[in-house]
């Protein structure tokens, strides 16, 4: 029997050489005041998604995040919608996106005379952009070596570290062995694992980067007195952040960590990469590091992940606007109880129904189907939650692809 | 198999289903194949595989995941009432069953 990892499908080629599994028009609003208009533009339109900036002020971290998403492999075109007073400029977003080889436009609502006029104008633009990319973006063969996959976990329980995350870990090993890129993050869920993390680094430079990222995350959690563990985790049998961390870390598999990337930065080459999303020292001290699951999914998408895997034990009902979210649970009760939201039952590993290798193969087949165009469960339900956080991070040191 | 011991050095095993007091089969690593469970324990939660003295490490995945806050008998449920984090200071303020924090004012 041939491996699911050998499968190929048709994708969308971008000017930078990366390949997408969707051909989306992305509407980006530049301040919360434009949020209603942006969503009204996208409503009932096919292949149009929305993200936006909550604040009026510009924040370099948030701009880096959004600009990485605006030039994501799954995005074919961008419309940026502003109110007219804010710092972040729709015209500059459109200009940078056009330079990446994608059609892009932007406008201010104030200049169009208000809500209805702006919605009508925006709808005309997204339909035109959609038709343009549908007609012009080259279709190319695509396989697992062309994929970057992110993985986040949320609503973990005692099964997550036994089945859900280990299944992704085995999938990651096989993906990386075939030339794909795998990103994991949530260093705040690796508390107590400094030595384990360090030994996984591919070289001395990466080892120093991994240790520095770990030390920053641990110090940050202690300082804000908040660790990334929640009542649902405790109720699901996880007693401490250390226990949750060991389970969460299992999603990284066993291959060496090639490097530490920051939010908005894509892996430079094939292999497993650790994403650091914890704020760097700054006088504004931007609060909690990773306040919710959606924030982490956005980070992973900003690294170029065409699909993000989401491992849960307790259950979850979120999606993702740019990179389809695929939901995996290691808890077969949760799979049965929340079947309309769950894509994959890794609890079959615990019941002895399948081996970890078989589960990884089966997951690869699901990833193949979603990559080939089948909607994941959250996509089919219309979930496309997003969250653009304002933080401070030093600009990435390593050369990145974006 | 009703409980799983991940590493031979672990002094707890994870329940693969809800259990009631009585013998429970253990799979995974190590030589212990059965434990007399002393109380009801739910799926995903942990059972002590040996007597654990107060102040000693709770071990799972072959690593320390916390510290016993009182003496724990073999077969007991290991959770927030008898195990605390070595990092998270709020870990000792949590409601045993819901996991909700009790140190935040809602007034």
GROMACS .gro file of C-alpha atoms in nm:
model
  509
    1UNK     CA    1   0.000   0.000   0.000
    2UNK     CA    2   0.146   0.337  -0.095
    3UNK     CA    3   0.171   0.611   0.167
    4UNK     CA    4  -0.078   0.898   0.178
    5UNK     CA    5   0.231   1.121   0.191
    6UNK     CA    6   0.298   1.033  -0.177
    7UNK     CA    7  -0.028   1.191  -0.291
    8UNK     CA    8  -0.044   1.506  -0.502
    9UNK     CA    9  -0.312   1.757  -0.595
   10UNK     CA   10  -0.350   2.086  -0.783
   11UNK     CA   11  -0.253   2.410  -0.607
   12UNK     CA   12  -0.212   2.781  -0.683
   13UNK     CA   13   0.133   2.912  -0.771
   14UNK     CA   14   0.233   3.253  -0.627
   15UNK     CA   15   0.500   3.484  -0.768
   16UNK     CA   16   0.738   3.405  -0.478
   17UNK     CA   17   0.730   3.035  -0.571
   18UNK     CA   18   0.514   2.925  -0.282
   19UNK     CA   19   0.199   2.728  -0.352
   20UNK     CA   20  -0.145   2.775  -0.199
   21UNK     CA   21  -0.429   2.530  -0.143
   22UNK     CA   22  -0.695   2.802  -0.160
   23UNK     CA   23  -0.726   3.109  -0.385
   24UNK     CA   24  -0.877   3.365  -0.150
   25UNK     CA   25  -0.959   3.733  -0.167
   26UNK     CA   26  -0.866   3.872   0.174
   27UNK     CA   27  -1.044   4.180   0.308
   28UNK     CA   28  -0.830   4.361   0.565
   29UNK     CA   29  -0.982   4.640   0.771
   30UNK     CA   30  -0.739   4.885   0.924
   31UNK     CA   31  -0.933   4.985   1.238
   32UNK     CA   32  -1.220   4.838   1.442
   33UNK     CA   33  -1.446   5.119   1.312
   34UNK     CA   34  -1.434   4.959   0.963
   35UNK     CA   35  -1.513   4.608   1.089
   36UNK     CA   36  -1.885   4.606   1.008
   37UNK     CA   37  -1.832   4.729   0.653
   38UNK     CA   38  -1.552   4.476   0.592
   39UNK     CA   39  -1.769   4.183   0.706
   40UNK     CA   40  -2.068   4.310   0.507
   41UNK     CA   41  -1.850   4.318   0.195
   42UNK     CA   42  -1.746   3.954   0.245
   43UNK     CA   43  -2.094   3.825   0.342
   44UNK     CA   44  -2.234   3.574   0.091
   45UNK     CA   45  -1.927   3.607  -0.134
   46UNK     CA   46  -1.738   3.290  -0.218
   47UNK     CA   47  -1.370   3.255  -0.125
   48UNK     CA   48  -1.362   3.594   0.051
   49UNK     CA   49  -1.227   3.610   0.407
   50UNK     CA   50  -1.182   3.893   0.658
   51UNK     CA   51  -0.918   3.993   0.910
   52UNK     CA   52  -0.848   4.332   1.059
   53UNK     CA   53  -0.669   4.559   1.303
   54UNK     CA   54  -0.854   4.634   1.626
   55UNK     CA   55  -0.670   4.955   1.708
   56UNK     CA   56  -0.640   5.295   1.547
   57UNK     CA   57  -0.270   5.319   1.629
   58UNK     CA   58  -0.021   5.127   1.422
   59UNK     CA   59   0.182   4.858   1.597
   60UNK     CA   60   0.481   4.713   1.415
   61UNK     CA   61   0.423   4.358   1.539
   62UNK     CA   62   0.058   4.363   1.426
   63UNK     CA   63   0.154   4.508   1.088
   64UNK     CA   64   0.421   4.239   1.040
   65UNK     CA   65   0.162   3.971   1.128
   66UNK     CA   66  -0.107   4.108   0.896
   67UNK     CA   67   0.132   4.170   0.606
   68UNK     CA   68   0.255   3.811   0.630
   69UNK     CA   69  -0.109   3.696   0.613
   70UNK     CA   70  -0.183   3.936   0.324
   71UNK     CA   71   0.094   3.758   0.127
   72UNK     CA   72   0.007   3.409   0.251
   73UNK     CA   73   0.022   3.133  -0.015
   74UNK     CA   74  -0.356   3.077   0.016
   75UNK     CA   75  -0.427   3.445  -0.057
   76UNK     CA   76  -0.460   3.554  -0.421
   77UNK     CA   77  -0.578   3.913  -0.381
   78UNK     CA   78  -0.640   4.175  -0.111
   79UNK     CA   79  -0.889   4.454  -0.049
   80UNK     CA   80  -0.799   4.682   0.240
   81UNK     CA   81  -1.079   4.888   0.394
   82UNK     CA   82  -1.016   5.182   0.626
   83UNK     CA   83  -1.236   5.437   0.794
   84UNK     CA   84  -1.011   5.732   0.714
   85UNK     CA   85  -0.874   5.859   1.047
   86UNK     CA   86  -0.651   5.568   1.153
   87UNK     CA   87  -0.275   5.526   1.147
   88UNK     CA   88  -0.266   5.204   0.942
   89UNK     CA   89  -0.297   5.290   0.574
   90UNK     CA   90  -0.504   5.075   0.332
   91UNK     CA   91  -0.316   5.219   0.031
   92UNK     CA   92   0.021   5.109   0.171
   93UNK     CA   93  -0.110   4.761   0.242
   94UNK     CA   94  -0.237   4.737  -0.117
   95UNK     CA   95   0.092   4.868  -0.256
   96UNK     CA   96   0.304   4.609  -0.070
   97UNK     CA   97   0.065   4.327  -0.164
   98UNK     CA   98   0.077   4.433  -0.534
   99UNK     CA   99   0.458   4.417  -0.516
  100UNK     CA  100   0.420   4.048  -0.421
  101UNK     CA  101   0.247   3.985  -0.757
  102UNK     CA  102  -0.110   3.988  -0.623
  103UNK     CA  103  -0.383   4.228  -0.731
  104UNK     CA  104  -0.479   4.456  -0.441
  105UNK     CA  105  -0.685   4.766  -0.373
  106UNK     CA  106  -0.773   4.983  -0.078
  107UNK     CA  107  -1.012   5.263   0.011
  108UNK     CA  108  -1.143   5.478   0.297
  109UNK     CA  109  -1.511   5.457   0.396
  110UNK     CA  110  -1.523   5.832   0.471
  111UNK     CA  111  -1.432   5.909   0.109
  112UNK     CA  112  -1.720   5.696  -0.024
  113UNK     CA  113  -1.992   5.860   0.181
  114UNK     CA  114  -2.078   5.593   0.438
  115UNK     CA  115  -2.180   5.237   0.510
  116UNK     CA  116  -2.395   5.138   0.212
  117UNK     CA  117  -2.181   5.306  -0.052
  118UNK     CA  118  -1.866   5.148   0.095
  119UNK     CA  119  -2.021   4.800   0.106
  120UNK     CA  120  -2.142   4.826  -0.255
  121UNK     CA  121  -1.802   4.953  -0.371
  122UNK     CA  122  -1.620   4.680  -0.174
  123UNK     CA  123  -1.843   4.405  -0.314
  124UNK     CA  124  -1.774   4.523  -0.668
  125UNK     CA  125  -1.399   4.512  -0.596
  126UNK     CA  126  -1.388   4.165  -0.431
  127UNK     CA  127  -1.593   4.017  -0.716
  128UNK     CA  128  -1.360   4.172  -0.972
  129UNK     CA  129  -1.046   4.058  -0.783
  130UNK     CA  130  -1.194   3.710  -0.741
  131UNK     CA  131  -1.264   3.678  -1.112
  132UNK     CA  132  -0.916   3.805  -1.194
  133UNK     CA  133  -0.726   3.556  -0.974
  134UNK     CA  134  -0.956   3.276  -1.081
  135UNK     CA  135  -0.862   3.345  -1.442
  136UNK     CA  136  -0.493   3.426  -1.403
  137UNK     CA  137  -0.330   3.237  -1.112
  138UNK     CA  138  -0.136   2.937  -1.251
  139UNK     CA  139  -0.251   2.593  -1.135
  140UNK     CA  140   0.038   2.360  -1.049
  141UNK     CA  141   0.088   2.011  -0.909
  142UNK     CA  142   0.148   2.011  -0.537
  143UNK     CA  143   0.255   1.752  -0.280
  144UNK     CA  144   0.355   1.725   0.085
  145UNK     CA  145   0.701   1.873   0.013
  146UNK     CA  146   0.518   2.195  -0.082
  147UNK     CA  147   0.330   2.210   0.247
  148UNK     CA  148   0.399   2.407   0.559
  149UNK     CA  149   0.181   2.276   0.841
  150UNK     CA  150   0.126   2.444   1.176
  151UNK     CA  151  -0.010   2.278   1.488
  152UNK     CA  152  -0.180   2.433   1.787
  153UNK     CA  153  -0.349   2.264   2.079
  154UNK     CA  154  -0.640   2.395   2.284
  155UNK     CA  155  -0.880   2.256   2.537
  156UNK     CA  156  -0.627   1.983   2.618
  157UNK     CA  157  -0.707   1.696   2.851
  158UNK     CA  158  -0.533   1.379   2.968
  159UNK     CA  159  -0.573   1.224   2.620
  160UNK     CA  160  -0.397   1.508   2.437
  161UNK     CA  161  -0.049   1.402   2.544
  162UNK     CA  162  -0.126   1.032   2.494
  163UNK     CA  163  -0.297   1.031   2.154
  164UNK     CA  164  -0.383   1.367   1.992
  165UNK     CA  165  -0.043   1.535   2.006
  166UNK     CA  166   0.162   1.215   1.951
  167UNK     CA  167  -0.041   1.150   1.632
  168UNK     CA  168   0.056   1.494   1.503
  169UNK     CA  169   0.414   1.432   1.617
  170UNK     CA  170   0.435   1.117   1.405
  171UNK     CA  171   0.267   1.302   1.114
  172UNK     CA  172   0.527   1.581   1.152
  173UNK     CA  173   0.815   1.330   1.142
  174UNK     CA  174   0.684   1.186   0.815
  175UNK     CA  175   0.607   1.530   0.668
  176UNK     CA  176   0.958   1.656   0.746
  177UNK     CA  177   1.117   1.337   0.609
  178UNK     CA  178   0.941   1.408   0.277
  179UNK     CA  179   1.072   1.764   0.254
  180UNK     CA  180   0.780   1.949   0.410
  181UNK     CA  181   0.792   2.218   0.677
  182UNK     CA  182   0.638   2.182   1.020
  183UNK     CA  183   0.588   2.465   1.269
  184UNK     CA  184   0.503   2.432   1.636
  185UNK     CA  185   0.476   2.713   1.887
  186UNK     CA  186   0.329   2.771   2.234
  187UNK     CA  187   0.664   2.791   2.413
  188UNK     CA  188   0.450   2.896   2.709
  189UNK     CA  189   0.328   2.535   2.699
  190UNK     CA  190   0.679   2.395   2.723
  191UNK     CA  191   0.731   2.503   3.082
  192UNK     CA  192   0.974   2.276   3.262
  193UNK     CA  193   1.109   2.135   2.934
  194UNK     CA  194   1.416   2.354   2.885
  195UNK     CA  195   1.658   2.060   2.867
  196UNK     CA  196   1.429   1.848   2.648
  197UNK     CA  197   1.389   2.136   2.403
  198UNK     CA  198   1.758   2.216   2.402
  199UNK     CA  199   1.863   1.863   2.306
  200UNK     CA  200   1.630   1.874   2.003
  201UNK     CA  201   1.812   2.172   1.844
  202UNK     CA  202   1.981   2.090   1.511
  203UNK     CA  203   2.293   2.301   1.578
  204UNK     CA  204   2.462   2.522   1.836
  205UNK     CA  205   2.308   2.847   1.707
  206UNK     CA  206   1.959   2.698   1.722
  207UNK     CA  207   2.031   2.557   2.066
  208UNK     CA  208   2.116   2.904   2.196
  209UNK     CA  209   1.804   3.048   2.027
  210UNK     CA  210   1.580   2.775   2.171
  211UNK     CA  211   1.719   2.824   2.522
  212UNK     CA  212   1.680   3.202   2.500
  213UNK     CA  213   1.321   3.167   2.376
  214UNK     CA  214   1.244   2.924   2.658
  215UNK     CA  215   1.397   3.145   2.927
  216UNK     CA  216   1.202   3.445   2.798
  217UNK     CA  217   0.873   3.251   2.799
  218UNK     CA  218   0.920   3.112   3.150
  219UNK     CA  219   1.018   3.451   3.290
  220UNK     CA  220   0.721   3.613   3.115
  221UNK     CA  221   0.471   3.363   3.259
  222UNK     CA  222   0.613   3.408   3.609
  223UNK     CA  223   0.603   3.787   3.573
  224UNK     CA  224   0.240   3.807   3.458
  225UNK     CA  225   0.151   3.526   3.702
  226UNK     CA  226  -0.036   3.344   3.429
  227UNK     CA  227   0.059   3.009   3.284
  228UNK     CA  228  -0.102   2.863   2.974
  229UNK     CA  229  -0.327   2.616   3.151
  230UNK     CA  230  -0.699   2.661   3.206
  231UNK     CA  231  -0.991   2.527   3.413
  232UNK     CA  232  -1.093   2.296   3.126
  233UNK     CA  233  -0.744   2.143   3.124
  234UNK     CA  234  -0.762   2.078   3.500
  235UNK     CA  235  -1.112   1.932   3.472
  236UNK     CA  236  -0.978   1.705   3.196
  237UNK     CA  237  -0.720   1.558   3.433
  238UNK     CA  238  -0.415   1.776   3.373
  239UNK     CA  239  -0.288   1.890   3.713
  240UNK     CA  240   0.000   2.126   3.631
  241UNK     CA  241   0.149   2.333   3.349
  242UNK     CA  242   0.446   2.093   3.349
  243UNK     CA  243   0.215   1.799   3.276
  244UNK     CA  244   0.026   1.988   3.007
  245UNK     CA  245   0.359   2.096   2.856
  246UNK     CA  246   0.493   1.742   2.818
  247UNK     CA  247   0.173   1.647   2.636
  248UNK     CA  248   0.174   1.958   2.419
  249UNK     CA  249   0.540   1.910   2.327
  250UNK     CA  250   0.458   1.564   2.187
  251UNK     CA  251   0.315   1.739   1.879
  252UNK     CA  252   0.669   1.830   1.773
  253UNK     CA  253   0.752   1.465   1.696
  254UNK     CA  254   1.115   1.360   1.713
  255UNK     CA  255   1.304   1.543   1.439
  256UNK     CA  256   1.567   1.814   1.508
  257UNK     CA  257   1.451   2.175   1.543
  258UNK     CA  258   1.599   2.368   1.249
  259UNK     CA  259   1.559   2.711   1.402
  260UNK     CA  260   1.348   2.957   1.598
  261UNK     CA  261   1.124   3.182   1.388
  262UNK     CA  262   0.923   3.481   1.498
  263UNK     CA  263   0.565   3.571   1.417
  264UNK     CA  264   0.532   3.668   1.050
  265UNK     CA  265   0.844   3.474   0.954
  266UNK     CA  266   0.833   3.161   0.737
  267UNK     CA  267   1.073   2.865   0.773
  268UNK     CA  268   1.377   2.911   0.547
  269UNK     CA  269   1.395   2.545   0.443
  270UNK     CA  270   1.240   2.203   0.503
  271UNK     CA  271   1.221   2.061   0.854
  272UNK     CA  272   1.073   2.127   1.196
  273UNK     CA  273   1.070   2.487   1.324
  274UNK     CA  274   0.985   2.643   1.658
  275UNK     CA  275   0.788   2.969   1.647
  276UNK     CA  276   0.844   3.224   1.924
  277UNK     CA  277   0.533   3.438   1.980
  278UNK     CA  278   0.622   3.566   2.327
  279UNK     CA  279   0.674   3.944   2.350
  280UNK     CA  280   1.032   4.069   2.368
  281UNK     CA  281   1.120   4.314   2.647
  282UNK     CA  282   0.950   4.650   2.592
  283UNK     CA  283   0.846   4.929   2.825
  284UNK     CA  284   0.477   4.879   2.735
  285UNK     CA  285   0.480   4.515   2.858
  286UNK     CA  286   0.200   4.391   2.634
  287UNK     CA  287   0.004   4.175   2.878
  288UNK     CA  288  -0.058   3.804   2.839
  289UNK     CA  289   0.152   3.629   2.577
  290UNK     CA  290  -0.099   3.404   2.403
  291UNK     CA  291  -0.444   3.497   2.528
  292UNK     CA  292  -0.650   3.250   2.322
  293UNK     CA  293  -0.627   2.967   2.067
  294UNK     CA  294  -0.716   3.187   1.770
  295UNK     CA  295  -0.416   3.407   1.835
  296UNK     CA  296  -0.185   3.106   1.807
  297UNK     CA  297  -0.353   2.985   1.488
  298UNK     CA  298  -0.298   3.329   1.332
  299UNK     CA  299   0.071   3.311   1.429
  300UNK     CA  300   0.112   2.971   1.264
  301UNK     CA  301  -0.064   3.094   0.949
  302UNK     CA  302   0.170   3.395   0.942
  303UNK     CA  303   0.457   3.146   0.911
  304UNK     CA  304   0.308   3.033   0.580
  305UNK     CA  305   0.115   2.729   0.704
  306UNK     CA  306  -0.137   2.639   0.434
  307UNK     CA  307  -0.321   2.418   0.687
  308UNK     CA  308  -0.321   2.438   1.066
  309UNK     CA  309  -0.388   2.128   1.275
  310UNK     CA  310  -0.570   2.182   1.601
  311UNK     CA  311  -0.549   1.920   1.875
  312UNK     CA  312  -0.815   1.925   2.145
  313UNK     CA  313  -0.932   1.696   2.419
  314UNK     CA  314  -1.227   1.885   2.567
  315UNK     CA  315  -1.355   2.009   2.230
  316UNK     CA  316  -1.337   2.335   2.037
  317UNK     CA  317  -1.555   2.531   1.795
  318UNK     CA  318  -1.320   2.770   1.621
  319UNK     CA  319  -1.191   2.796   1.265
  320UNK     CA  320  -0.943   3.003   1.073
  321UNK     CA  321  -0.993   3.247   0.785
  322UNK     CA  322  -0.678   3.191   0.576
  323UNK     CA  323  -0.534   2.849   0.657
  324UNK     CA  324  -0.808   2.585   0.696
  325UNK     CA  325  -0.817   2.441   1.046
  326UNK     CA  326  -0.828   2.062   1.086
  327UNK     CA  327  -0.956   1.945   1.426
  328UNK     CA  328  -0.805   1.639   1.590
  329UNK     CA  329  -0.906   1.494   1.924
  330UNK     CA  330  -0.741   1.219   2.125
  331UNK     CA  331  -1.066   1.178   2.318
  332UNK     CA  332  -1.313   0.948   2.139
  333UNK     CA  333  -1.596   1.067   2.366
  334UNK     CA  334  -1.537   1.423   2.249
  335UNK     CA  335  -1.520   1.305   1.888
  336UNK     CA  336  -1.859   1.136   1.920
  337UNK     CA  337  -2.011   1.417   2.127
  338UNK     CA  338  -1.893   1.701   1.899
  339UNK     CA  339  -1.876   1.515   1.570
  340UNK     CA  340  -1.990   1.807   1.353
  341UNK     CA  341  -1.682   2.003   1.468
  342UNK     CA  342  -1.420   1.728   1.488
  343UNK     CA  343  -1.229   1.613   1.178
  344UNK     CA  344  -1.018   1.331   1.319
  345UNK     CA  345  -1.046   1.080   1.605
  346UNK     CA  346  -0.697   1.005   1.736
  347UNK     CA  347  -0.859   0.830   2.033
  348UNK     CA  348  -0.845   0.518   1.816
  349UNK     CA  349  -0.476   0.503   1.913
  350UNK     CA  350  -0.574   0.475   2.281
  351UNK     CA  351  -0.839   0.210   2.221
  352UNK     CA  352  -0.580   0.002   2.032
  353UNK     CA  353  -0.781   0.030   1.710
  354UNK     CA  354  -0.484   0.174   1.522
  355UNK     CA  355  -0.111   0.226   1.568
  356UNK     CA  356   0.047   0.571   1.582
  357UNK     CA  357   0.190   0.512   1.233
  358UNK     CA  358  -0.153   0.421   1.097
  359UNK     CA  359  -0.304   0.729   1.264
  360UNK     CA  360  -0.037   0.952   1.106
  361UNK     CA  361  -0.111   0.798   0.765
  362UNK     CA  362  -0.483   0.846   0.812
  363UNK     CA  363  -0.426   1.208   0.915
  364UNK     CA  364  -0.209   1.259   0.604
  365UNK     CA  365  -0.497   1.134   0.391
  366UNK     CA  366  -0.728   1.389   0.556
  367UNK     CA  367  -0.471   1.666   0.504
  368UNK     CA  368  -0.446   1.559   0.139
  369UNK     CA  369  -0.823   1.586   0.094
  370UNK     CA  370  -0.840   1.930   0.256
  371UNK     CA  371  -0.538   2.046   0.051
  372UNK     CA  372  -0.712   1.921  -0.263
  373UNK     CA  373  -1.011   2.143  -0.187
  374UNK     CA  374  -1.246   1.952   0.043
  375UNK     CA  375  -1.362   2.178   0.327
  376UNK     CA  376  -1.248   2.087   0.680
  377UNK     CA  377  -1.525   2.067   0.941
  378UNK     CA  378  -1.467   2.424   1.070
  379UNK     CA  379  -1.458   2.556   0.710
  380UNK     CA  380  -1.785   2.379   0.625
  381UNK     CA  381  -1.948   2.527   0.938
  382UNK     CA  382  -1.841   2.877   0.835
  383UNK     CA  383  -1.591   2.929   1.118
  384UNK     CA  384  -1.329   3.192   1.040
  385UNK     CA  385  -1.230   3.346   1.372
  386UNK     CA  386  -0.930   3.578   1.375
  387UNK     CA  387  -0.741   3.782   1.632
  388UNK     CA  388  -0.475   4.043   1.563
  389UNK     CA  389  -0.277   4.111   1.876
  390UNK     CA  390  -0.073   4.419   1.957
  391UNK     CA  391   0.261   4.325   2.109
  392UNK     CA  392   0.628   4.403   2.075
  393UNK     CA  393   0.876   4.163   1.915
  394UNK     CA  394   1.223   4.244   1.792
  395UNK     CA  395   1.237   4.213   1.412
  396UNK     CA  396   1.347   3.864   1.295
  397UNK     CA  397   1.724   3.824   1.276
  398UNK     CA  398   1.741   3.545   1.020
  399UNK     CA  399   1.661   3.602   0.656
  400UNK     CA  400   1.304   3.510   0.589
  401UNK     CA  401   1.110   3.436   0.274
  402UNK     CA  402   0.859   3.716   0.303
  403UNK     CA  403  -0.607  -0.195   2.953
  404UNK     CA  404  -0.782   0.073   3.161
  405UNK     CA  405  -0.484   0.292   3.250
  406UNK     CA  406  -0.159   0.379   3.075
  407UNK     CA  407   0.185   0.430   3.227
  408UNK     CA  408   0.390   0.630   2.976
  409UNK     CA  409   0.738   0.574   3.124
  410UNK     CA  410   0.876   0.304   3.355
  411UNK     CA  411   0.993   0.575   3.600
  412UNK     CA  412   0.642   0.721   3.633
  413UNK     CA  413   0.465   0.700   3.969
  414UNK     CA  414   0.127   0.776   3.810
  415UNK     CA  415  -0.076   0.627   3.523
  416UNK     CA  416  -0.343   0.800   3.309
  417UNK     CA  417  -0.696   0.656   3.305
  418UNK     CA  418  -0.823   0.563   2.958
  419UNK     CA  419  -1.182   0.553   3.082
  420UNK     CA  420  -1.380   0.633   3.398
  421UNK     CA  421  -1.310   0.383   3.680
  422UNK     CA  422  -1.466   0.290   4.016
  423UNK     CA  423  -1.283   0.149   4.323
  424UNK     CA  424  -1.132  -0.192   4.254
  425UNK     CA  425  -0.859  -0.350   4.043
  426UNK     CA  426  -0.758  -0.163   3.728
  427UNK     CA  427  -0.537  -0.305   3.452
  428UNK     CA  428  -0.231  -0.100   3.360
  429UNK     CA  429  -0.062  -0.099   3.020
  430UNK     CA  430   0.238   0.083   2.879
  431UNK     CA  431   0.584   0.080   3.035
  432UNK     CA  432   0.703  -0.082   3.358
  433UNK     CA  433   0.632  -0.406   3.545
  434UNK     CA  434   0.319  -0.309   3.733
  435UNK     CA  435   0.017  -0.456   3.554
  436UNK     CA  436  -0.262  -0.387   3.800
  437UNK     CA  437  -0.345  -0.142   4.077
  438UNK     CA  438  -0.626  -0.138   4.334
  439UNK     CA  439  -0.794   0.197   4.273
  440UNK     CA  440  -0.931   0.352   4.594
  441UNK     CA  441  -1.184   0.600   4.455
  442UNK     CA  442  -1.373   0.700   4.138
  443UNK     CA  443  -1.137   0.851   3.882
  444UNK     CA  444  -1.230   0.993   3.541
  445UNK     CA  445  -1.084   0.948   3.193
  446UNK     CA  446  -0.767   1.152   3.143
  447UNK     CA  447  -0.699   1.180   3.518
  448UNK     CA  448  -0.414   1.013   3.708
  449UNK     CA  449  -0.387   0.735   3.963
  450UNK     CA  450  -0.089   0.691   4.198
  451UNK     CA  451   0.096   0.365   4.128
  452UNK     CA  452   0.281   0.366   4.460
  453UNK     CA  453   0.277   0.547   4.792
  454UNK     CA  454   0.416   0.896   4.736
  455UNK     CA  455   0.553   1.098   5.028
  456UNK     CA  456   0.465   1.466   5.073
  457UNK     CA  457   0.716   1.694   4.900
  458UNK     CA  458   0.836   1.433   4.650
  459UNK     CA  459   0.806   1.456   4.271
  460UNK     CA  460   0.505   1.333   4.076
  461UNK     CA  461   0.648   1.170   3.764
  462UNK     CA  462   0.476   1.123   3.426
  463UNK     CA  463   0.630   1.104   3.076
  464UNK     CA  464   0.952   1.011   3.261
  465UNK     CA  465   0.973   1.365   3.393
  466UNK     CA  466   0.860   1.561   3.697
  467UNK     CA  467   0.520   1.719   3.643
  468UNK     CA  468   0.467   1.849   3.996
  469UNK     CA  469   0.520   1.788   4.367
  470UNK     CA  470   0.305   1.601   4.618
  471UNK     CA  471   0.155   1.848   4.869
  472UNK     CA  472   0.065   1.566   5.110
  473UNK     CA  473   0.121   1.191   5.138
  474UNK     CA  474  -0.057   1.004   4.858
  475UNK     CA  475  -0.146   0.634   4.883
  476UNK     CA  476  -0.113   0.391   4.592
  477UNK     CA  477  -0.450   0.381   4.410
  478UNK     CA  478  -0.546   0.739   4.501
  479UNK     CA  479  -0.650   1.003   4.249
  480UNK     CA  480  -0.359   1.244   4.192
  481UNK     CA  481  -0.477   1.595   4.113
  482UNK     CA  482  -0.504   1.952   4.240
  483UNK     CA  483  -0.576   1.847   4.602
  484UNK     CA  484  -0.246   1.662   4.646
  485UNK     CA  485  -0.013   1.784   4.367
  486UNK     CA  486   0.114   2.133   4.284
  487UNK     CA  487   0.315   2.290   4.004
  488UNK     CA  488   0.675   2.389   4.065
  489UNK     CA  489   0.624   2.691   3.838
  490UNK     CA  490   0.264   2.811   3.854
  491UNK     CA  491   0.194   2.987   4.185
  492UNK     CA  492  -0.184   2.982   4.121
  493UNK     CA  493  -0.183   2.604   4.097
  494UNK     CA  494  -0.274   2.566   4.466
  495UNK     CA  495  -0.579   2.795   4.446
  496UNK     CA  496  -0.783   2.588   4.199
  497UNK     CA  497  -1.116   2.420   4.257
  498UNK     CA  498  -1.052   2.046   4.260
  499UNK     CA  499  -1.341   1.950   4.031
  500UNK     CA  500  -1.390   2.243   3.793
  501UNK     CA  501  -1.031   2.369   3.789
  502UNK     CA  502  -1.167   2.724   3.825
  503UNK     CA  503  -0.950   2.977   4.007
  504UNK     CA  504  -1.061   3.091   4.352
  505UNK     CA  505  -0.823   3.387   4.389
  506UNK     CA  506  -1.008   3.633   4.160
  507UNK     CA  507  -1.277   3.876   4.282
  508UNK     CA  508  -1.600   3.897   4.081
  509UNK     CA  509  -1.753   4.156   4.319
   0.00000   0.00000   0.00000
